[in-house]
Amino acid sequence: MGLPEAGEGKRGEQGHLGYLLRQASNAHRLRVDGALSDLDLTHPQFSVLTMLAAYPGTSNADLARLALLTPQTMSVIVANLLKAGLVERRAHAVHGRIQTIELTPAGEAILAKAKERVYGLEAGMVAGLSAEDRWIVQDWLVRLAKPDMG
């Protein structure tokens, strides 16, 4: 007896919800990594660039929290993005010891290309769902992520 494919047995409707969430998350990450590979971006790097575009001037620690990464992982990602010229560090306007991170023009350009690809993947994920069903799924995922899981 072989192992079940995604969508079969305990990897399908019979599976535990937490496992299914993780399985879907991993599948999404692999798809995003594939879509961004020729841009030399990974899914975590895309997440970091996206958060920096939304919240420019964020510190390394805050960026780690926003991108759902450990501070150690964030340090490696930021170092690679700095090396690639996609982000830059600046001294915080008030707190001299804190450095903030911002996108460079090259970072903005690569992020625009990456967003087209990732948003295309996301559109495929919800294809066939009504606007109401999509809202229900998004609302449910947001509620699951909140600390009180209300």
PDB file of C-alpha atoms in Angstrom:
ATOM      1  CA  MET A   1       0.000   0.000   0.000  1.00  0.00           C
ATOM      2  CA  GLY A   2       1.493   3.320  -1.077  1.00  0.00           C
ATOM      3  CA  LEU A   3       1.316   6.619   0.694  1.00  0.00           C
ATOM      4  CA  PRO A   4      -1.695   8.778  -0.165  1.00  0.00           C
ATOM      5  CA  GLU A   5      -1.338  11.744  -2.473  1.00  0.00           C
ATOM      6  CA  ALA A   6      -2.528  15.193  -1.400  1.00  0.00           C
ATOM      7  CA  GLY A   7      -6.313  15.092  -1.307  1.00  0.00           C
ATOM      8  CA  GLU A   8      -6.480  11.360  -0.480  1.00  0.00           C
ATOM      9  CA  GLY A   9      -7.154   9.615   2.837  1.00  0.00           C
ATOM     10  CA  LYS A  10      -5.860  11.566   5.829  1.00  0.00           C
ATOM     11  CA  ARG A  11      -4.356  14.029   3.336  1.00  0.00           C
ATOM     12  CA  GLY A  12      -7.875  14.780   2.093  1.00  0.00           C
ATOM     13  CA  GLU A  13     -11.287  15.430   3.595  1.00  0.00           C
ATOM     14  CA  GLN A  14     -10.596  12.794   6.287  1.00  0.00           C
ATOM     15  CA  GLY A  15      -7.522  14.678   7.481  1.00  0.00           C
ATOM     16  CA  HIS A  16      -7.108  16.754  10.596  1.00  0.00           C
ATOM     17  CA  LEU A  17      -7.711  20.434  10.014  1.00  0.00           C
ATOM     18  CA  GLY A  18      -4.297  21.557  11.286  1.00  0.00           C
ATOM     19  CA  TYR A  19      -2.545  19.113   8.975  1.00  0.00           C
ATOM     20  CA  LEU A  20      -4.637  20.243   6.015  1.00  0.00           C
ATOM     21  CA  LEU A  21      -3.783  23.887   6.730  1.00  0.00           C
ATOM     22  CA  ARG A  22      -0.085  23.040   6.821  1.00  0.00           C
ATOM     23  CA  GLN A  23      -0.350  20.922   3.665  1.00  0.00           C
ATOM     24  CA  ALA A  24      -2.046  23.798   1.834  1.00  0.00           C
ATOM     25  CA  SER A  25       0.516  26.286   3.134  1.00  0.00           C
ATOM     26  CA  ASN A  26       3.412  24.112   1.966  1.00  0.00           C
ATOM     27  CA  ALA A  27       1.836  23.611  -1.448  1.00  0.00           C
ATOM     28  CA  HIS A  28       1.341  27.370  -1.785  1.00  0.00           C
ATOM     29  CA  ARG A  29       4.933  28.059  -0.795  1.00  0.00           C
ATOM     30  CA  LEU A  30       6.247  25.600  -3.394  1.00  0.00           C
ATOM     31  CA  ARG A  31       4.085  27.197  -6.095  1.00  0.00           C
ATOM     32  CA  VAL A  32       5.250  30.700  -5.147  1.00  0.00           C
ATOM     33  CA  ASP A  33       8.894  29.611  -5.022  1.00  0.00           C
ATOM     34  CA  GLY A  34       8.491  28.116  -8.499  1.00  0.00           C
ATOM     35  CA  ALA A  35       6.822  31.238  -9.880  1.00  0.00           C
ATOM     36  CA  LEU A  36       9.563  33.489  -8.482  1.00  0.00           C
ATOM     37  CA  SER A  37      12.614  31.311  -9.134  1.00  0.00           C
ATOM     38  CA  ASP A  38      13.790  33.167 -12.239  1.00  0.00           C
ATOM     39  CA  LEU A  39      13.533  36.440 -10.289  1.00  0.00           C
ATOM     40  CA  ASP A  40      15.920  34.937  -7.692  1.00  0.00           C
ATOM     41  CA  LEU A  41      13.302  35.454  -4.955  1.00  0.00           C
ATOM     42  CA  THR A  42      11.934  32.987  -2.442  1.00  0.00           C
ATOM     43  CA  HIS A  43       8.501  33.056  -0.870  1.00  0.00           C
ATOM     44  CA  PRO A  44       9.884  34.408   2.450  1.00  0.00           C
ATOM     45  CA  GLN A  45      11.805  37.134   0.591  1.00  0.00           C
ATOM     46  CA  PHE A  46       8.626  38.056  -1.275  1.00  0.00           C
ATOM     47  CA  SER A  47       6.788  38.284   2.056  1.00  0.00           C
ATOM     48  CA  VAL A  48       9.482  40.566   3.461  1.00  0.00           C
ATOM     49  CA  LEU A  49       9.431  42.848   0.405  1.00  0.00           C
ATOM     50  CA  THR A  50       5.630  42.959   0.521  1.00  0.00           C
ATOM     51  CA  MET A  51       5.628  43.942   4.198  1.00  0.00           C
ATOM     52  CA  LEU A  52       8.295  46.595   3.575  1.00  0.00           C
ATOM     53  CA  ALA A  53       6.190  48.078   0.784  1.00  0.00           C
ATOM     54  CA  ALA A  54       3.191  48.198   3.129  1.00  0.00           C
ATOM     55  CA  TYR A  55       5.162  49.362   6.185  1.00  0.00           C
ATOM     56  CA  PRO A  56       8.300  51.208   5.030  1.00  0.00           C
ATOM     57  CA  GLY A  57      10.958  52.000   7.585  1.00  0.00           C
ATOM     58  CA  THR A  58      10.279  48.897   9.667  1.00  0.00           C
ATOM     59  CA  SER A  59      12.947  47.544  12.016  1.00  0.00           C
ATOM     60  CA  ASN A  60      14.382  44.052  11.650  1.00  0.00           C
ATOM     61  CA  ALA A  61      12.509  42.830  14.754  1.00  0.00           C
ATOM     62  CA  ASP A  62       9.168  44.264  13.675  1.00  0.00           C
ATOM     63  CA  LEU A  63       9.677  42.952  10.165  1.00  0.00           C
ATOM     64  CA  ALA A  64      10.254  39.447  11.555  1.00  0.00           C
ATOM     65  CA  ARG A  65       6.913  39.634  13.386  1.00  0.00           C
ATOM     66  CA  LEU A  66       5.088  40.959  10.309  1.00  0.00           C
ATOM     67  CA  ALA A  67       6.537  38.328   7.976  1.00  0.00           C
ATOM     68  CA  LEU A  68       6.002  35.491  10.502  1.00  0.00           C
ATOM     69  CA  LEU A  69       9.702  34.650  10.640  1.00  0.00           C
ATOM     70  CA  THR A  70      12.226  34.272  13.430  1.00  0.00           C
ATOM     71  CA  PRO A  71      14.636  37.161  14.032  1.00  0.00           C
ATOM     72  CA  GLN A  72      17.507  34.881  13.003  1.00  0.00           C
ATOM     73  CA  THR A  73      15.839  33.979   9.704  1.00  0.00           C
ATOM     74  CA  MET A  74      14.984  37.634   9.130  1.00  0.00           C
ATOM     75  CA  SER A  75      18.633  38.610   9.588  1.00  0.00           C
ATOM     76  CA  VAL A  76      19.678  36.160   6.864  1.00  0.00           C
ATOM     77  CA  ILE A  77      16.910  37.293   4.509  1.00  0.00           C
ATOM     78  CA  VAL A  78      17.668  40.984   5.018  1.00  0.00           C
ATOM     79  CA  ALA A  79      21.389  40.351   4.479  1.00  0.00           C
ATOM     80  CA  ASN A  80      20.601  38.628   1.169  1.00  0.00           C
ATOM     81  CA  LEU A  81      18.194  41.396   0.114  1.00  0.00           C
ATOM     82  CA  LEU A  82      20.827  44.028   1.015  1.00  0.00           C
ATOM     83  CA  LYS A  83      23.436  42.160  -1.013  1.00  0.00           C
ATOM     84  CA  ALA A  84      21.037  42.034  -3.978  1.00  0.00           C
ATOM     85  CA  GLY A  85      20.398  45.783  -3.683  1.00  0.00           C
ATOM     86  CA  LEU A  86      16.665  45.318  -3.080  1.00  0.00           C
ATOM     87  CA  VAL A  87      16.580  46.948   0.363  1.00  0.00           C
ATOM     88  CA  GLU A  88      18.632  49.465   2.302  1.00  0.00           C
ATOM     89  CA  ARG A  89      19.125  50.246   5.967  1.00  0.00           C
ATOM     90  CA  ARG A  90      18.843  53.669   7.510  1.00  0.00           C
ATOM     91  CA  ALA A  91      19.287  54.989  11.015  1.00  0.00           C
ATOM     92  CA  HIS A  92      15.998  55.453  12.846  1.00  0.00           C
ATOM     93  CA  ALA A  93      14.992  59.120  12.992  1.00  0.00           C
ATOM     94  CA  VAL A  94      14.587  59.089  16.792  1.00  0.00           C
ATOM     95  CA  HIS A  95      16.342  55.990  18.119  1.00  0.00           C
ATOM     96  CA  GLY A  96      19.900  56.019  16.803  1.00  0.00           C
ATOM     97  CA  ARG A  97      20.617  52.388  17.668  1.00  0.00           C
ATOM     98  CA  ILE A  98      17.647  51.102  15.689  1.00  0.00           C
ATOM     99  CA  GLN A  99      18.049  50.676  11.957  1.00  0.00           C
ATOM    100  CA  THR A 100      15.061  50.720   9.662  1.00  0.00           C
ATOM    101  CA  ILE A 101      14.767  48.893   6.365  1.00  0.00           C
ATOM    102  CA  GLU A 102      13.255  50.234   3.166  1.00  0.00           C
ATOM    103  CA  LEU A 103      12.868  49.075  -0.404  1.00  0.00           C
ATOM    104  CA  THR A 104      15.239  50.449  -3.006  1.00  0.00           C
ATOM    105  CA  PRO A 105      13.949  51.339  -6.481  1.00  0.00           C
ATOM    106  CA  ALA A 106      15.290  47.957  -7.634  1.00  0.00           C
ATOM    107  CA  GLY A 107      13.353  46.300  -4.800  1.00  0.00           C
ATOM    108  CA  GLU A 108      10.168  48.088  -5.806  1.00  0.00           C
ATOM    109  CA  ALA A 109      10.635  46.962  -9.426  1.00  0.00           C
ATOM    110  CA  ILE A 110      11.237  43.308  -8.570  1.00  0.00           C
ATOM    111  CA  LEU A 111       8.335  43.339  -6.119  1.00  0.00           C
ATOM    112  CA  ALA A 112       5.989  44.624  -8.837  1.00  0.00           C
ATOM    113  CA  LYS A 113       6.967  41.705 -11.101  1.00  0.00           C
ATOM    114  CA  ALA A 114       6.680  39.222  -8.248  1.00  0.00           C
ATOM    115  CA  LYS A 115       3.255  40.496  -7.192  1.00  0.00           C
ATOM    116  CA  GLU A 116       1.873  39.920 -10.694  1.00  0.00           C
ATOM    117  CA  ARG A 117       2.927  36.282 -10.517  1.00  0.00           C
ATOM    118  CA  VAL A 118       1.869  35.626  -6.922  1.00  0.00           C
ATOM    119  CA  TYR A 119      -1.468  37.397  -7.319  1.00  0.00           C
ATOM    120  CA  GLY A 120      -2.058  35.268 -10.420  1.00  0.00           C
ATOM    121  CA  LEU A 121      -1.498  32.145  -8.319  1.00  0.00           C
ATOM    122  CA  GLU A 122      -3.866  33.483  -5.669  1.00  0.00           C
ATOM    123  CA  ALA A 123      -6.532  34.176  -8.275  1.00  0.00           C
ATOM    124  CA  GLY A 124      -6.260  30.534  -9.309  1.00  0.00           C
ATOM    125  CA  MET A 125      -6.665  29.448  -5.697  1.00  0.00           C
ATOM    126  CA  VAL A 126     -10.053  31.124  -5.419  1.00  0.00           C
ATOM    127  CA  ALA A 127     -11.255  30.428  -8.945  1.00  0.00           C
ATOM    128  CA  GLY A 128     -14.740  29.009  -8.734  1.00  0.00           C
ATOM    129  CA  LEU A 129     -15.492  30.575  -5.362  1.00  0.00           C
ATOM    130  CA  SER A 130     -18.173  33.217  -5.131  1.00  0.00           C
ATOM    131  CA  ALA A 131     -17.198  36.585  -3.680  1.00  0.00           C
ATOM    132  CA  GLU A 132     -19.122  35.622  -0.533  1.00  0.00           C
ATOM    133  CA  ASP A 133     -17.324  32.279  -0.206  1.00  0.00           C
ATOM    134  CA  ARG A 134     -13.971  33.988  -0.714  1.00  0.00           C
ATOM    135  CA  TRP A 135     -14.836  36.495   2.034  1.00  0.00           C
ATOM    136  CA  ILE A 136     -15.854  33.623   4.359  1.00  0.00           C
ATOM    137  CA  VAL A 137     -12.525  31.845   3.795  1.00  0.00           C
ATOM    138  CA  GLN A 138     -10.482  35.019   4.293  1.00  0.00           C
ATOM    139  CA  ASP A 139     -12.453  35.984   7.406  1.00  0.00           C
ATOM    140  CA  TRP A 140     -12.007  32.485   8.826  1.00  0.00           C
ATOM    141  CA  LEU A 141      -8.241  32.515   8.196  1.00  0.00           C
ATOM    142  CA  VAL A 142      -7.909  35.946   9.827  1.00  0.00           C
ATOM    143  CA  ARG A 143      -9.885  34.797  12.859  1.00  0.00           C
ATOM    144  CA  LEU A 144      -7.674  31.697  13.185  1.00  0.00           C
ATOM    145  CA  ALA A 145      -4.573  33.885  13.216  1.00  0.00           C
ATOM    146  CA  LYS A 146      -5.773  36.130  16.039  1.00  0.00           C
ATOM    147  CA  PRO A 147      -4.416  35.321  19.513  1.00  0.00           C
ATOM    148  CA  ASP A 148      -7.877  34.769  21.018  1.00  0.00           C
ATOM    149  CA  MET A 149      -8.964  32.691  17.970  1.00  0.00           C
ATOM    150  CA  GLY A 150     -12.417  34.272  18.410  1.00  0.00           C
TER     151      GLY A 150
END
